[in-house]
PDB file of C-alpha atoms in Angstrom:
ATOM      1  CA  MET A   1      80.192  -6.284-181.474  1.00 73.00           C
ATOM      2  CA  THR A   2      82.611  -3.394-180.954  1.00 86.00           C
ATOM      3  CA  ASP A   3      83.925  -1.971-177.686  1.00 92.00           C
ATOM      4  CA  ILE A   4      83.196   1.715-177.218  1.00 90.00           C
ATOM      5  CA  SER A   5      84.296   4.180-174.577  1.00 91.00           C
ATOM      6  CA  GLY A   6      83.780   7.906-174.538  1.00 91.00           C
ATOM      7  CA  PRO A   7      81.855  11.002-173.588  1.00 93.00           C
ATOM      8  CA  ALA A   8      78.246  11.440-174.687  1.00 94.00           C
ATOM      9  CA  ARG A   9      75.379  13.872-174.137  1.00 95.00           C
ATOM     10  CA  LEU A  10      71.856  12.688-173.290  1.00 96.00           C
ATOM     11  CA  GLY A  11      69.354  13.726-175.955  1.00 96.00           C
ATOM     12  CA  VAL A  12      66.281  12.828-173.869  1.00 96.00           C
ATOM     13  CA  ASN A  13      65.573  11.965-170.251  1.00 97.00           C
ATOM     14  CA  PRO A  14      66.486   8.357-169.390  1.00 97.00           C
ATOM     15  CA  GLU A  15      63.576   5.918-169.185  1.00 97.00           C
ATOM     16  CA  LEU A  16      63.574   3.106-166.598  1.00 96.00           C
ATOM     17  CA  LYS A  17      61.636  -0.001-167.647  1.00 95.00           C
ATOM     18  CA  PRO A  18      60.963  -3.192-165.689  1.00 93.00           C
ATOM     19  CA  ILE A  19      61.671  -6.426-167.552  1.00 91.00           C
ATOM     20  CA  GLY A  20      60.092  -9.666-166.329  1.00 86.00           C
ATOM     21  CA  GLN A  21      58.055 -10.313-163.195  1.00 85.00           C
ATOM     22  CA  GLY A  22      58.525 -11.479-159.624  1.00 84.00           C
ATOM     23  CA  ASP A  23      61.992 -12.785-158.738  1.00 83.00           C
ATOM     24  CA  ASP A  24      63.038 -12.614-162.411  1.00 85.00           C
ATOM     25  CA  ARG A  25      62.238  -8.892-162.653  1.00 88.00           C
ATOM     26  CA  GLN A  26      65.121  -6.570-163.447  1.00 92.00           C
ATOM     27  CA  PHE A  27      65.391  -3.035-164.777  1.00 94.00           C
ATOM     28  CA  VAL A  28      66.801  -1.524-167.934  1.00 95.00           C
ATOM     29  CA  CYS A  29      67.438   2.189-168.383  1.00 97.00           C
ATOM     30  CA  GLU A  30      67.093   3.269-172.002  1.00 96.00           C
ATOM     31  CA  MET A  31      68.820   6.443-173.149  1.00 96.00           C
ATOM     32  CA  ARG A  32      69.320   8.224-176.459  1.00 96.00           C
ATOM     33  CA  VAL A  33      72.770   9.835-176.516  1.00 95.00           C
ATOM     34  CA  ARG A  34      75.095  11.596-178.922  1.00 94.00           C
ATOM     35  CA  PHE A  35      78.650  10.373-178.625  1.00 91.00           C
ATOM     36  CA  LEU A  36      80.881  13.421-178.792  1.00 84.00           C
ATOM     37  CA  ASN A  37      83.756  13.462-181.249  1.00 79.00           C
ATOM     38  CA  GLY A  38      84.594  17.034-182.161  1.00 69.00           C
ATOM     39  CA  ARG A  39      87.921  18.348-183.410  1.00 74.00           C
ATOM     40  CA  PRO A  40      89.157  21.642-184.830  1.00 72.00           C
ATOM     41  CA  LYS A  41      88.905  22.016-188.595  1.00 75.00           C
ATOM     42  CA  LYS A  42      92.229  22.299-190.328  1.00 78.00           C
ATOM     43  CA  ASP A  43      93.360  25.930-190.722  1.00 77.00           C
ATOM     44  CA  SER A  44      90.190  27.239-189.031  1.00 77.00           C
ATOM     45  CA  ASP A  45      88.798  28.266-185.659  1.00 77.00           C
ATOM     46  CA  GLU A  46      85.667  26.192-186.326  1.00 80.00           C
ATOM     47  CA  TRP A  47      84.957  22.707-184.990  1.00 74.00           C
ATOM     48  CA  GLU A  48      84.108  19.621-187.012  1.00 76.00           C
ATOM     49  CA  ASP A  49      81.462  17.356-185.442  1.00 77.00           C
ATOM     50  CA  ASN A  50      82.084  13.672-186.115  1.00 80.00           C
ATOM     51  CA  GLY A  51      79.783  12.464-183.330  1.00 86.00           C
ATOM     52  CA  PHE A  52      76.895  10.042-183.761  1.00 89.00           C
ATOM     53  CA  TRP A  53      73.611   9.149-182.096  1.00 91.00           C
ATOM     54  CA  ALA A  54      73.047   5.797-180.387  1.00 92.00           C
ATOM     55  CA  ASN A  55      70.566   4.120-178.085  1.00 95.00           C
ATOM     56  CA  VAL A  56      72.154   3.018-174.803  1.00 96.00           C
ATOM     57  CA  ASN A  57      70.860   0.329-172.445  1.00 96.00           C
ATOM     58  CA  VAL A  58      72.068   0.074-168.838  1.00 96.00           C
ATOM     59  CA  TRP A  59      70.921  -2.853-166.671  1.00 94.00           C
ATOM     60  CA  GLY A  60      70.397  -3.673-162.981  1.00 91.00           C
ATOM     61  CA  LYS A  61      71.292  -1.320-160.109  1.00 91.00           C
ATOM     62  CA  ALA A  62      73.210   0.922-162.527  1.00 93.00           C
ATOM     63  CA  ALA A  63      69.971   1.329-164.525  1.00 95.00           C
ATOM     64  CA  GLU A  64      68.082   2.509-161.458  1.00 93.00           C
ATOM     65  CA  SER A  65      70.830   4.995-160.559  1.00 93.00           C
ATOM     66  CA  ALA A  66      71.153   6.309-164.126  1.00 95.00           C
ATOM     67  CA  ALA A  67      67.403   6.926-164.386  1.00 96.00           C
ATOM     68  CA  ARG A  68      67.408   8.764-161.039  1.00 94.00           C
ATOM     69  CA  LEU A  69      70.584  10.844-161.520  1.00 93.00           C
ATOM     70  CA  PHE A  70      70.774  11.790-165.207  1.00 95.00           C
ATOM     71  CA  GLU A  71      68.559  13.997-167.350  1.00 95.00           C
ATOM     72  CA  LYS A  72      68.419  15.409-170.874  1.00 97.00           C
ATOM     73  CA  GLY A  73      71.506  17.502-171.682  1.00 95.00           C
ATOM     74  CA  ASP A  74      73.815  15.847-169.135  1.00 95.00           C
ATOM     75  CA  ARG A  75      77.239  14.701-170.287  1.00 95.00           C
ATOM     76  CA  VAL A  76      78.234  11.195-169.252  1.00 96.00           C
ATOM     77  CA  HIS A  77      81.079   8.778-169.919  1.00 95.00           C
ATOM     78  CA  ILE A  78      79.986   5.406-171.291  1.00 95.00           C
ATOM     79  CA  ILE A  79      81.887   2.143-171.656  1.00 96.00           C
ATOM     80  CA  GLY A  80      80.148  -0.730-173.388  1.00 95.00           C
ATOM     81  CA  ASN A  81      79.612  -2.864-176.453  1.00 95.00           C
ATOM     82  CA  MET A  82      78.202  -1.323-179.614  1.00 91.00           C
ATOM     83  CA  ILE A  83      76.073  -3.300-182.032  1.00 91.00           C
ATOM     84  CA  GLU A  84      74.182  -2.303-185.154  1.00 88.00           C
ATOM     85  CA  ARG A  85      70.583  -3.484-185.233  1.00 87.00           C
ATOM     86  CA  ARG A  86      69.053  -3.929-188.695  1.00 89.00           C
ATOM     87  CA  TRP A  87      65.496  -4.656-189.767  1.00 89.00           C
ATOM     88  CA  PRO A  88      63.550  -4.614-193.043  1.00 89.00           C
ATOM     89  CA  ASP A  89      61.214  -1.778-193.966  1.00 88.00           C
ATOM     90  CA  LYS A  90      57.551  -2.776-193.579  1.00 90.00           C
ATOM     91  CA  GLU A  91      56.483  -1.079-196.820  1.00 91.00           C
ATOM     92  CA  ASP A  92      59.530  -1.663-199.024  1.00 90.00           C
ATOM     93  CA  PRO A  93      61.082  -5.154-198.706  1.00 84.00           C
ATOM     94  CA  GLU A  94      64.189  -3.939-200.561  1.00 88.00           C
ATOM     95  CA  ALA A  95      64.839  -1.194-197.967  1.00 90.00           C
ATOM     96  CA  GLU A  96      66.481  -1.723-194.624  1.00 91.00           C
ATOM     97  CA  HIS A  97      66.696   0.350-191.435  1.00 88.00           C
ATOM     98  CA  SER A  98      69.607   0.332-188.996  1.00 87.00           C
ATOM     99  CA  LEU A  99      70.281   1.702-185.528  1.00 84.00           C
ATOM    100  CA  MET A 100      73.397   1.865-183.371  1.00 84.00           C
ATOM    101  CA  GLN A 101      72.862   0.430-179.888  1.00 92.00           C
ATOM    102  CA  VAL A 102      75.248   0.308-176.923  1.00 95.00           C
ATOM    103  CA  ASN A 103      74.905  -2.165-174.086  1.00 95.00           C
ATOM    104  CA  ALA A 104      76.686  -0.215-171.358  1.00 96.00           C
ATOM    105  CA  ASN A 105      78.927  -1.966-168.848  1.00 93.00           C
ATOM    106  CA  PHE A 106      79.714   1.353-167.130  1.00 93.00           C
ATOM    107  CA  ILE A 107      78.226   4.842-167.101  1.00 94.00           C
ATOM    108  CA  ALA A 108      79.399   7.790-165.010  1.00 94.00           C
ATOM    109  CA  PRO A 109      78.828  11.529-164.836  1.00 93.00           C
ATOM    110  CA  TYR A 110      81.253  13.671-166.798  1.00 90.00           C
ATOM    111  CA  LEU A 111      83.280  15.031-163.873  1.00 88.00           C
ATOM    112  CA  PRO A 112      83.988  18.552-165.226  1.00 87.00           C
ATOM    113  CA  ASP A 113      80.194  19.099-165.125  1.00 89.00           C
ATOM    114  CA  VAL A 114      79.698  17.810-161.557  1.00 89.00           C
ATOM    115  CA  GLU A 115      79.044  20.426-158.881  1.00 89.00           C
ATOM    116  CA  SER A 116      78.643  18.055-155.926  1.00 88.00           C
ATOM    117  CA  LEU A 117      78.688  14.336-155.224  1.00 84.00           C
ATOM    118  CA  LYS A 118      77.354  12.335-152.318  1.00 83.00           C
ATOM    119  CA  TYR A 119      78.066   8.659-151.771  1.00 82.00           C
ATOM    120  CA  LYS A 120      75.795   6.223-149.963  1.00 82.00           C
ATOM    121  CA  PRO A 121      76.898   5.547-146.362  1.00 88.00           C
ATOM    122  CA  ARG A 122      79.396   2.706-146.111  1.00 83.00           C
ATOM    123  CA  GLN A 123      78.573  -0.427-144.178  1.00 75.00           C
ATOM    124  CA  SER A 124      79.847  -0.566-140.611  1.00 61.00           C
ATOM    125  CA  ARG A 125      83.357  -1.862-140.050  1.00 54.00           C
ATOM    126  CA  SER A 126      81.935  -4.915-138.237  1.00 54.00           C
ATOM    127  CA  SER A 127      80.480  -6.194-141.532  1.00 56.00           C
ATOM    128  CA  THR A 128      82.404  -7.675-144.433  1.00 57.00           C
ATOM    129  CA  PRO A 129      85.714  -5.823-144.967  1.00 57.00           C
ATOM    130  CA  ASP A 130      86.177  -3.639-148.020  1.00 57.00           C
ATOM    131  CA  PRO A 131      88.585  -5.500-150.373  1.00 56.00           C
ATOM    132  CA  ASP A 132      89.835  -2.175-151.797  1.00 57.00           C
ATOM    133  CA  ALA A 133      90.650  -0.645-148.414  1.00 56.00           C
ATOM    134  CA  PRO A 134      94.355  -0.644-147.431  1.00 54.00           C
ATOM    135  CA  SER A 135      95.409  -2.902-144.573  1.00 52.00           C
ATOM    136  CA  GLY A 136      96.297  -1.357-141.215  1.00 49.00           C
ATOM    137  CA  ASP A 137     100.011  -1.139-142.115  1.00 48.00           C
ATOM    138  CA  GLN A 138      99.278   0.422-145.520  1.00 46.00           C
ATOM    139  CA  ALA A 139      96.805   2.929-144.070  1.00 46.00           C
ATOM    140  CA  HIS A 140      99.291   4.016-141.381  1.00 44.00           C
ATOM    141  CA  ALA A 141     102.164   4.285-143.882  1.00 47.00           C
ATOM    142  CA  ALA A 142     100.047   6.452-146.172  1.00 45.00           C
ATOM    143  CA  GLY A 143      99.097   8.828-143.330  1.00 43.00           C
TER     144      GLY A 143
END
């Protein structure tokens, strides 16, 4: 397993699939992306494309959001673990197929492409406090 982090472009619309049933049911969002890795060619104005295609799986609430928010052509930033899946060819036992797969821990829109963003409403202040919010003294000092 190899850690991977970087920008990618969706090659197809994400597909949300339920896994399991009842209380054990969860969702996976499957995506086919091209990780972007371009750089200028030496002594040229042209670009060299060293990117690669991979299947990406996102699980849980992030899967539901990814399937709802992203579509083919969108650029995203992915952080996850990359594995290579291998399997034998059905017709030729000497041949083998392989596929790069990423199990994403994090996926986000590529911010330069975002026109607007709307967050879900926060819970009321009477509920559990936000651990990332500054304390009263810190909030006042910052203002």
